[in-house]
Coordinates of N, CA and C in Angstrom, one line a residue:
Chain H
D1 N 0.8 -1.2 0.0 CA 0.0 0.0 0.0 C 0.9 1.3 0.0
I2 N 0.3 2.3 -0.6 CA 1.0 3.6 -0.6 C 1.0 4.3 0.8
Q3 N 2.1 4.7 1.2 CA 2.2 5.4 2.5 C 2.2 6.9 2.3
M4 N 1.6 7.7 3.2 CA 1.6 9.1 3.1 C 2.4 9.7 4.3
T5 N 3.4 10.4 4.0 CA 4.3 11.0 5.0 C 4.2 12.5 5.0
Q6 N 3.7 13.0 6.2 CA 3.6 14.5 6.3 C 4.8 15.0 7.1
S7 N 5.2 16.2 6.8 CA 6.2 16.9 7.6 C 6.0 18.4 7.5
P8 N 6.3 19.1 8.7 CA 6.7 18.5 9.9 C 5.5 17.9 10.6
S9 N 5.8 17.2 11.8 CA 4.6 16.7 12.5 C 4.0 17.8 13.4
S10 N 4.8 18.8 13.7 CA 4.2 20.0 14.3 C 5.0 21.2 14.0
L11 N 4.4 22.3 14.2 CA 5.2 23.6 13.9 C 4.5 24.7 14.8
S12 N 5.3 25.7 15.1 CA 4.9 26.8 15.8 C 5.1 28.1 14.9
A13 N 4.2 28.9 14.7 CA 4.3 30.1 13.9 C 3.5 31.2 14.5
S14 N 3.8 32.4 13.9 CA 3.2 33.6 14.4 C 2.1 34.1 13.5
V15 N 1.2 34.9 14.0 CA 0.2 35.4 13.1 C 0.8 36.2 12.0
G16 N 0.4 36.0 10.8 CA 0.9 36.6 9.6 C 2.0 35.8 8.9
D17 N 2.5 34.8 9.5 CA 3.6 34.0 8.9 C 3.0 33.2 7.8
R18 N 3.9 32.9 6.8 CA 3.6 31.9 5.8 C 4.0 30.5 6.3
V19 N 3.0 29.6 6.2 CA 3.2 28.3 6.7 C 3.1 27.3 5.5
T20 N 4.1 26.3 5.5 CA 4.1 25.3 4.4 C 4.1 23.9 5.1
I21 N 3.2 23.1 4.7 CA 3.2 21.7 5.2 C 3.4 20.8 3.9
T22 N 4.2 19.7 4.1 CA 4.5 18.8 3.0 C 3.9 17.5 3.2
C23 N 3.4 16.9 2.1 CA 2.9 15.5 2.2 C 3.6 14.8 1.0
R24 N 4.2 13.6 1.3 CA 4.9 12.8 0.3 C 4.3 11.4 0.2
A25 N 3.9 11.0 -1.0 CA 3.4 9.7 -1.2 C 4.6 8.7 -1.6
S26 N 4.5 7.5 -1.1 CA 5.6 6.5 -1.4 C 5.6 6.1 -2.9
R27 N 4.5 6.3 -3.6 CA 4.4 6.1 -5.0 C 3.5 7.2 -5.6
G28 N 3.6 7.4 -6.9 CA 2.8 8.4 -7.5 C 1.3 8.3 -7.4
I29 N 0.6 9.3 -7.1 CA -0.8 9.3 -7.0 C -1.5 10.3 -7.9
G30 N -0.8 10.8 -8.9 CA -1.3 11.9 -9.7 C -1.6 13.1 -8.9
S31 N -2.9 13.6 -9.1 CA -3.3 14.8 -8.3 C -4.4 14.4 -7.3
Y32 N -4.5 13.1 -7.0 CA -5.6 12.6 -6.2 C -5.2 12.8 -4.7
L33 N -5.2 14.0 -4.3 CA -4.8 14.4 -2.9 C -5.7 15.4 -2.4
A34 N -6.2 15.2 -1.1 CA -7.0 16.2 -0.4 C -6.3 16.6 0.9
W35 N -6.7 17.8 1.3 CA -6.2 18.3 2.6 C -7.4 18.6 3.5
Y36 N -7.3 18.3 4.8 CA -8.3 18.6 5.7 C -7.7 19.4 6.9
Q37 N -8.6 20.1 7.5 CA -8.3 20.9 8.7 C -9.1 20.3 9.9
Q38 N -8.5 20.0 11.0 CA -9.3 19.6 12.2 C -8.9 20.4 13.4
K39 N -9.8 21.3 13.8 CA -9.6 22.1 15.0 C -9.8 21.2 16.2
P40 N -9.2 21.6 17.3 CA -9.3 20.8 18.5 C -10.7 20.5 18.9
G41 N -11.0 19.2 19.1 CA -12.4 18.8 19.5 C -13.4 18.9 18.4
K42 N -13.0 19.2 17.2 CA -14.0 19.4 16.1 C -13.9 18.3 15.0
V43 N -14.8 18.4 14.1 CA -14.8 17.4 13.0 C -13.9 17.9 11.9
P44 N -13.2 17.0 11.1 CA -12.4 17.4 10.0 C -13.2 18.2 9.0
K45 N -12.5 19.1 8.4 CA -13.1 20.0 7.3 C -12.3 19.9 6.1
L46 N -12.9 19.7 4.9 CA -12.2 19.6 3.7 C -11.8 21.0 3.2
L47 N -10.5 21.1 3.0 CA -9.9 22.4 2.5 C -9.7 22.4 1.0
I48 N -9.0 21.4 0.5 CA -8.5 21.3 -0.8 C -8.7 19.9 -1.4
Y49 N -9.0 19.8 -2.6 CA -9.1 18.5 -3.3 C -8.4 18.6 -4.7
A50 N -8.2 17.5 -5.3 CA -7.4 17.5 -6.5 C -6.1 18.3 -6.4
A51 N -5.5 18.1 -5.3 CA -4.2 18.7 -4.9 C -4.2 20.2 -4.8
S52 N -5.0 20.9 -5.6 CA -4.9 22.4 -5.6 C -6.2 23.1 -5.7
T53 N -7.4 22.4 -5.7 CA -8.7 23.0 -5.9 C -9.2 23.3 -4.5
L54 N -9.5 24.6 -4.3 CA -10.0 25.1 -3.0 C -11.5 24.7 -2.9
Q55 N -11.8 24.1 -1.8 CA -13.2 23.8 -1.5 C -14.0 25.1 -1.3
S56 N -15.3 25.1 -1.7 CA -16.1 26.3 -1.6 C -16.1 26.7 -0.1
G57 N -16.0 28.0 0.1 CA -16.0 28.6 1.4 C -14.7 28.7 2.1
V58 N -13.7 28.0 1.6 CA -12.4 28.0 2.3 C -11.7 29.3 2.0
P59 N -11.1 30.0 3.0 CA -10.4 31.3 2.7 C -9.3 31.1 1.7
S60 N -9.0 32.1 0.9 CA -8.1 32.1 -0.2 C -6.6 32.1 0.3
R61 N -6.4 32.3 1.6 CA -5.0 32.2 2.2 C -4.5 30.7 2.2
F62 N -5.4 29.8 2.0 CA -5.0 28.4 1.9 C -4.8 28.1 0.4
S63 N -3.8 27.3 0.1 CA -3.5 26.9 -1.3 C -2.8 25.5 -1.2
G64 N -3.0 24.8 -2.3 CA -2.3 23.5 -2.4 C -1.6 23.4 -3.8
S65 N -0.5 22.6 -3.8 CA 0.2 22.4 -5.0 C 0.8 21.0 -5.0
G66 N 1.3 20.6 -6.2 CA 2.0 19.3 -6.3 C 1.3 18.3 -7.1
S67 N 2.0 17.3 -7.5 CA 1.4 16.1 -8.2 C 2.4 15.0 -8.2
G68 N 1.9 13.8 -8.4 CA 2.8 12.7 -8.3 C 3.1 12.2 -6.9
T69 N 4.2 12.6 -6.4 CA 4.6 12.1 -5.0 C 4.7 13.2 -4.0
D70 N 4.9 14.5 -4.4 CA 5.2 15.6 -3.5 C 4.1 16.7 -3.6
F71 N 3.6 17.0 -2.4 CA 2.5 17.9 -2.3 C 2.7 18.9 -1.2
T72 N 2.2 20.1 -1.3 CA 2.3 21.1 -0.2 C 1.0 21.8 0.0
L73 N 0.7 22.1 1.3 CA -0.4 23.0 1.7 C 0.3 24.2 2.2
T74 N -0.1 25.4 1.7 CA 0.4 26.6 2.2 C -0.7 27.5 2.7
I75 N -0.4 28.1 3.9 CA -1.2 29.1 4.5 C -0.4 30.4 4.3
S76 N -0.9 31.3 3.5 CA -0.1 32.5 3.1 C 0.1 33.5 4.3
S77 N -0.9 33.6 5.1 CA -0.8 34.5 6.3 C -1.6 33.9 7.4
L78 N -0.8 33.3 8.3 CA -1.5 32.5 9.4 C -2.4 33.4 10.2
Q79 N -3.6 32.9 10.5 CA -4.5 33.6 11.4 C -4.7 32.8 12.6
P80 N -5.2 33.4 13.7 CA -5.3 32.7 15.0 C -6.3 31.5 14.9
E81 N -7.3 31.6 14.0 CA -8.3 30.5 13.8 C -7.7 29.4 13.0
D82 N -6.5 29.5 12.5 CA -5.9 28.4 11.8 C -5.2 27.4 12.6
V83 N -5.2 27.6 14.0 CA -4.6 26.7 14.9 C -5.4 25.4 14.8
S84 N -4.7 24.3 14.3 CA -5.4 23.1 13.9 C -4.4 22.0 13.6
T85 N -4.9 20.8 13.4 CA -4.1 19.7 12.8 C -4.6 19.6 11.4
Y86 N -3.6 19.5 10.5 CA -3.9 19.3 9.1 C -3.5 18.0 8.6
Y87 N -4.4 17.3 7.8 CA -4.1 16.0 7.3 C -4.2 16.0 5.8
C88 N -3.3 15.3 5.1 CA -3.5 15.0 3.7 C -4.1 13.6 3.6
Q89 N -4.7 13.3 2.4 CA -5.3 12.0 2.2 C -5.2 11.7 0.7
K90 N -4.8 10.6 0.4 CA -4.7 10.1 -1.0 C -6.0 9.5 -1.4
Y91 N -6.5 9.6 -2.6 CA -7.7 9.0 -3.0 C -7.7 8.4 -4.4
D92 N -6.5 8.0 -4.8 CA -6.4 7.4 -6.2 C -7.0 6.0 -6.2
T93 N -6.5 5.2 -5.3 CA -7.0 3.8 -5.2 C -7.1 3.5 -3.7
A94 N -7.9 2.4 -3.4 CA -8.0 2.0 -2.0 C -6.7 1.3 -1.6
P95 N -6.3 1.4 -0.3 CA -7.0 2.1 0.7 C -6.8 3.6 0.7
W96 N -7.7 4.4 1.1 CA -7.7 5.9 1.0 C -7.0 6.4 2.2
T97 N -5.7 6.4 2.2 CA -4.9 6.6 3.4 C -4.7 8.1 3.7
F98 N -4.7 8.4 5.0 CA -4.4 9.7 5.5 C -3.0 9.8 6.0
G99 N -2.4 11.0 5.9 CA -1.1 11.2 6.6 C -1.3 11.3 8.1
L100 N -0.2 11.3 8.8 CA -0.4 11.3 10.3 C -0.7 12.7 10.9
G101 N -0.7 13.7 10.1 CA -1.1 15.0 10.5 C 0.0 15.9 10.9
T102 N -0.2 17.2 10.7 CA 0.7 18.3 11.1 C -0.1 19.2 12.1
K103 N 0.4 19.4 13.3 CA -0.2 20.2 14.2 C 0.4 21.6 14.1
V104 N -0.4 22.6 13.8 CA 0.0 24.0 13.7 C -0.4 24.8 14.9
E105 N 0.6 25.3 15.6 CA 0.3 26.1 16.9 C 0.8 27.5 16.7
Chain P
E1 N -29.3 21.7 4.0 CA -28.1 21.6 4.7 C -27.8 20.1 5.0
V2 N -26.6 19.7 4.6 CA -26.2 18.3 4.8 C -26.0 18.1 6.3
Q3 N -26.6 17.0 6.7 CA -26.4 16.5 8.1 C -26.2 15.0 8.1
L4 N -25.2 14.7 8.9 CA -24.9 13.3 9.2 C -24.8 13.0 10.7
L5 N -25.7 12.1 11.1 CA -25.8 11.9 12.6 C -25.5 10.4 12.9
E6 N -24.4 10.2 13.5 CA -24.0 8.8 13.9 C -24.6 8.5 15.3
S7 N -24.8 7.2 15.4 CA -25.3 6.6 16.7 C -24.9 5.2 16.8
G8 N -25.0 4.6 18.0 CA -24.7 3.2 18.2 C -23.4 2.9 18.9
G9 N -22.6 4.0 19.2 CA -21.3 3.8 19.9 C -21.6 3.4 21.4
G10 N -20.5 3.0 22.0 CA -20.6 2.6 23.4 C -19.4 1.7 23.9
L11 N -19.6 1.2 25.1 CA -18.5 0.3 25.6 C -18.8 -1.1 25.3
V12 N -17.9 -1.8 24.8 CA -18.0 -3.3 24.5 C -16.8 -4.0 24.9
Q13 N -16.9 -5.3 25.3 CA -15.8 -6.1 25.6 C -15.1 -6.6 24.4
P14 N -13.8 -6.8 24.5 CA -13.1 -7.5 23.4 C -13.8 -8.7 22.9
G15 N -13.9 -8.9 21.6 CA -14.6 -10.0 21.0 C -16.0 -9.7 20.8
G16 N -16.5 -8.6 21.3 CA -17.9 -8.3 21.2 C -18.3 -7.7 19.8
S17 N -19.5 -7.3 19.7 CA -20.1 -6.7 18.5 C -20.8 -5.4 18.8
L18 N -20.9 -4.6 17.8 CA -21.6 -3.3 17.9 C -22.0 -2.9 16.5
R19 N -23.1 -2.2 16.4 CA -23.6 -1.8 15.1 C -23.8 -0.2 15.1
L20 N -23.1 0.4 14.2 CA -23.2 1.9 14.1 C -24.1 2.3 13.0
S21 N -24.8 3.4 13.2 CA -25.7 3.9 12.2 C -25.4 5.4 11.9
C22 N -25.7 5.8 10.7 CA -25.5 7.2 10.4 C -26.7 7.6 9.6
A23 N -27.5 8.5 10.2 CA -28.7 9.1 9.5 C -28.3 10.3 8.7
A24 N -28.6 10.2 7.4 CA -28.2 11.3 6.5 C -29.4 12.1 6.1
S25 N -29.2 13.4 5.9 CA -30.2 14.3 5.4 C -29.6 15.5 4.7
G26 N -30.4 16.2 3.9 CA -30.0 17.4 3.2 C -29.3 17.1 1.9
F27 N -29.3 15.9 1.4 CA -28.8 15.6 0.1 C -29.4 14.3 -0.4
T28 N -29.2 14.0 -1.7 CA -29.8 12.7 -2.2 C -28.9 11.6 -1.8
F29 N -29.2 11.0 -0.7 CA -28.3 9.9 -0.1 C -28.0 8.8 -1.1
S30 N -28.9 8.4 -1.9 CA -28.7 7.3 -2.8 C -27.8 7.6 -4.0
S31 N -27.4 8.9 -4.1 CA -26.5 9.3 -5.2 C -25.0 9.3 -4.8
N32 N -24.7 9.2 -3.6 CA -23.3 9.4 -3.1 C -22.7 8.1 -2.4
S33 N -21.5 7.9 -2.7 CA -20.7 6.9 -2.0 C -20.5 7.5 -0.6
M34 N -20.3 6.6 0.4 CA -20.2 6.9 1.8 C -19.0 6.1 2.4
S35 N -18.5 6.7 3.5 CA -17.4 6.0 4.2 C -17.5 6.1 5.7
W36 N -16.8 5.2 6.4 CA -16.6 5.4 7.8 C -15.1 5.7 8.0
V37 N -14.8 6.6 8.8 CA -13.4 7.0 9.1 C -13.3 7.1 10.6
R38 N -12.2 6.6 11.2 CA -12.1 6.6 12.7 C -10.9 7.3 13.1
Q39 N -11.0 7.7 14.4 CA -9.9 8.4 15.0 C -9.7 7.9 16.4
A40 N -8.6 7.2 16.7 CA -8.3 6.8 18.0 C -8.0 8.0 18.9
P41 N -8.2 7.9 20.2 CA -8.0 9.0 21.1 C -6.6 9.6 20.9
G42 N -6.5 10.9 20.6 CA -5.2 11.5 20.5 C -4.4 11.2 19.2
K43 N -5.1 10.4 18.3 CA -4.4 10.0 17.1 C -4.9 10.6 15.9
G44 N -4.4 10.2 14.7 CA -4.8 10.7 13.4 C -6.1 10.0 12.9
L45 N -6.4 10.3 11.6 CA -7.6 9.8 11.0 C -7.2 8.5 10.2
E46 N -8.1 7.5 10.3 CA -7.9 6.3 9.6 C -9.2 5.9 8.8
W47 N -9.1 5.8 7.5 CA -10.2 5.3 6.7 C -10.5 3.9 7.0
V48 N -11.8 3.5 7.2 CA -12.1 2.2 7.7 C -12.8 1.4 6.6
A49 N -13.9 2.0 6.0 CA -14.7 1.3 5.0 C -15.4 2.2 4.1
A50 N -15.7 1.8 2.9 CA -16.5 2.6 2.0 C -17.5 1.8 1.3
I51 N -18.6 2.4 0.8 CA -19.6 1.7 0.0 C -20.1 2.6 -1.1
G52 N -20.3 2.0 -2.3 CA -20.8 2.7 -3.4 C -22.3 3.2 -3.2
S53 N -22.7 4.0 -4.1 CA -24.0 4.6 -3.9 C -25.2 3.6 -3.9
S54 N -25.0 2.6 -4.7 CA -26.1 1.6 -4.8 C -25.9 0.5 -3.7
G55 N -24.7 0.4 -3.1 CA -24.4 -0.6 -2.1 C -23.8 -1.8 -2.7
N56 N -23.6 -1.8 -4.0 CA -23.0 -3.0 -4.6 C -21.5 -3.2 -4.4
N57 N -20.8 -2.1 -4.2 CA -19.4 -2.1 -4.1 C -19.0 -1.7 -2.7
T58 N -18.2 -2.5 -2.0 CA -17.7 -2.2 -0.7 C -16.2 -2.4 -0.7
Y59 N -15.6 -1.6 0.2 CA -14.1 -1.6 0.4 C -13.8 -1.5 1.9
Y60 N -12.7 -2.2 2.2 CA -12.3 -2.2 3.7 C -10.8 -2.0 3.8
S61 N -10.4 -1.4 4.9 CA -9.0 -1.3 5.3 C -8.6 -2.7 5.7
D62 N -7.3 -3.0 5.6 CA -6.8 -4.3 6.0 C -7.1 -4.6 7.5
S63 N -7.1 -3.5 8.3 CA -7.2 -3.6 9.7 C -8.6 -4.1 10.2
V64 N -9.6 -4.0 9.3 CA -11.0 -4.4 9.7 C -11.6 -5.4 8.8
K65 N -10.9 -5.7 7.7 CA -11.4 -6.7 6.7 C -11.7 -8.0 7.4
G66 N -12.9 -8.5 7.1 CA -13.3 -9.8 7.7 C -14.0 -9.7 9.0
R67 N -13.9 -8.5 9.6 CA -14.6 -8.3 10.9 C -15.7 -7.3 10.8
F68 N -15.5 -6.3 10.0 CA -16.5 -5.2 9.9 C -17.3 -5.4 8.5
T69 N -18.5 -4.9 8.5 CA -19.3 -4.9 7.3 C -20.1 -3.6 7.2
I70 N -19.8 -3.0 6.1 CA -20.5 -1.7 5.8 C -21.7 -2.0 4.9
S71 N -22.8 -1.3 5.1 CA -24.0 -1.4 4.3 C -24.8 -0.1 4.3
R72 N -25.8 -0.1 3.5 CA -26.6 1.1 3.5 C -28.1 0.8 3.2
D73 N -29.0 1.6 3.7 CA -30.4 1.5 3.3 C -30.8 2.8 2.7
N74 N -30.8 2.8 1.4 CA -31.1 4.1 0.7 C -32.5 4.5 0.9
S75 N -33.4 3.6 1.2 CA -34.8 4.0 1.4 C -35.0 4.8 2.7
R76 N -34.0 4.6 3.6 CA -34.0 5.3 4.9 C -32.9 6.3 5.1
S77 N -32.1 6.4 4.0 CA -31.0 7.4 4.0 C -30.1 7.1 5.2
T78 N -29.7 5.8 5.4 CA -28.9 5.4 6.5 C -27.7 4.6 6.1
L79 N -26.6 4.9 6.7 CA -25.4 4.1 6.5 C -25.1 3.3 7.8
L80 N -24.6 2.1 7.6 CA -24.5 1.2 8.7 C -23.0 0.6 8.8
L81 N -22.6 0.3 10.0 CA -21.3 -0.4 10.1 C -21.5 -1.5 11.2
Q82 N -21.5 -2.7 10.8 CA -21.5 -3.8 11.7 C -20.1 -4.2 12.1
M83 N -19.8 -4.2 13.4 CA -18.5 -4.4 13.8 C -18.5 -5.7 14.7
N84 N -17.8 -6.7 14.3 CA -17.7 -8.0 15.0 C -16.3 -8.2 15.5
S85 N -16.1 -9.1 16.4 CA -14.8 -9.5 16.9 C -13.9 -8.3 17.2
L86 N -14.5 -7.4 18.0 CA -13.9 -6.1 18.3 C -12.6 -6.3 19.1
K87 N -11.6 -5.5 18.8 CA -10.4 -5.5 19.5 C -10.2 -4.2 20.3
V88 N -9.3 -4.2 21.3 CA -9.0 -3.0 22.0 C -8.5 -1.9 21.1
E89 N -7.8 -2.2 20.0 CA -7.3 -1.2 19.1 C -8.4 -0.7 18.2
D90 N -9.6 -1.1 18.3 CA -10.7 -0.6 17.5 C -11.3 0.6 18.2
T91 N -10.8 0.9 19.5 CA -11.3 2.0 20.2 C -11.0 3.3 19.5
A92 N -12.1 4.1 19.2 CA -12.0 5.3 18.4 C -13.3 6.0 18.3
V93 N -13.2 7.3 17.9 CA -14.4 7.9 17.4 C -14.6 7.5 16.0
Y94 N -15.8 7.1 15.6 CA -16.1 6.7 14.3 C -17.0 7.8 13.6
F95 N -16.4 8.3 12.5 CA -17.1 9.3 11.7 C -17.8 8.7 10.5
C96 N -18.9 9.2 10.2 CA -19.6 8.9 8.9 C -19.2 10.1 8.0
A97 N -18.8 9.8 6.7 CA -18.3 10.8 5.8 C -18.9 10.7 4.4
K98 N -19.2 11.8 3.9 CA -19.9 11.8 2.6 C -18.9 12.0 1.4
D99 N -19.0 11.3 0.4 CA -18.2 11.4 -0.8 C -18.9 12.4 -1.7
P100 N -18.3 13.5 -2.2 CA -19.0 14.4 -3.0 C -19.4 13.9 -4.4
G101 N -18.7 12.8 -4.8 CA -19.0 12.2 -6.1 C -20.1 11.3 -6.1
S102 N -20.7 11.1 -7.2 CA -21.8 10.1 -7.3 C -21.4 9.0 -8.2
S103 N -21.3 9.2 -9.5 CA -20.8 8.1 -10.4 C -19.9 8.7 -11.4
P104 N -18.6 8.5 -11.3 CA -18.0 7.7 -10.3 C -17.7 8.4 -9.0
P105 N -17.5 7.7 -7.9 CA -17.2 8.3 -6.6 C -15.8 8.9 -6.7
T106 N -15.5 9.8 -5.7 CA -14.2 10.4 -5.7 C -13.3 9.8 -4.6
H107 N -13.9 9.5 -3.4 CA -13.2 8.9 -2.3 C -12.5 9.9 -1.4
Y108 N -12.8 11.2 -1.6 CA -12.4 12.1 -0.5 C -13.8 12.6 0.1
F109 N -13.7 13.4 1.1 CA -14.9 13.6 1.9 C -15.3 15.0 2.2
D110 N -16.5 15.5 1.7 CA -16.8 16.9 1.9 C -17.7 17.2 3.1
F111 N -18.3 16.2 3.7 CA -19.0 16.4 4.9 C -18.8 15.2 5.8
W112 N -18.7 15.6 7.1 CA -18.5 14.6 8.2 C -19.5 14.7 9.3
G113 N -19.9 13.6 9.8 CA -20.7 13.6 11.0 C -19.9 14.0 12.2
Q114 N -20.6 14.1 13.4 CA -19.9 14.5 14.6 C -19.2 13.3 15.3
G115 N -19.5 12.1 14.8 CA -18.8 11.0 15.3 C -19.5 10.3 16.5
T116 N -19.2 9.0 16.7 CA -19.7 8.3 17.8 C -18.5 7.5 18.4
L117 N -18.4 7.5 19.7 CA -17.3 6.9 20.4 C -17.5 5.4 20.6
V118 N -16.6 4.6 20.2 CA -16.6 3.1 20.5 C -15.4 2.8 21.4
T119 N -15.7 2.3 22.5 CA -14.6 1.9 23.5 C -14.7 0.4 23.6
V120 N -13.5 -0.3 23.3 CA -13.4 -1.7 23.5 C -12.5 -2.0 24.7
S121 N -13.1 -2.5 25.7 CA -12.3 -2.7 27.0 C -13.0 -3.7 27.8
S122 N -12.2 -4.4 28.6 CA -12.7 -5.4 29.5 C -12.9 -4.8 30.9

């Protein structure tokens, strides 16, 4: 099975900082990658699908890029409400695996 | 407004069984694939099982294959997960998740329920 590796596992940043999270697949998955945000005690929320398509209603400071094996989620200007754990998920073929998450503080 | 409401969680002994339900509303349930995703306490997300819109196609993670069965009742807009031979490591919050695709499905998830906690312990 394809493994999804996220880095870093956690990071600390300041309001206004540019934040980049990386997700690497052990084999190519095309652009079949989604990103989710999970705030503490809350349900996961879809941010991005197809590696770079912003889900409706998601602020434009979030963006995604990449294809094949290497992907990034970027928050252009970190806001206090962005404190969350972020997960990538591949969805090319089963099993539809999630990364282990990146905690942004 | 899309709503997914899970129920059926609780405390069960190792080796026991439990059946989870997810009541869906706010969309045409019979048009969308659905999945169960779980999250162990303090851990990340783990996809568990998926089912196609008609119920003909099912998929399972290796960790639950042969023990869990996903099904759906489109007439009642309900997703089900029958969990047998439960193990301590199955302890988690179980989320019902909606696939935005219909035919074909996409297998990412645009709406999630609030989750139901399953605790497997003696």
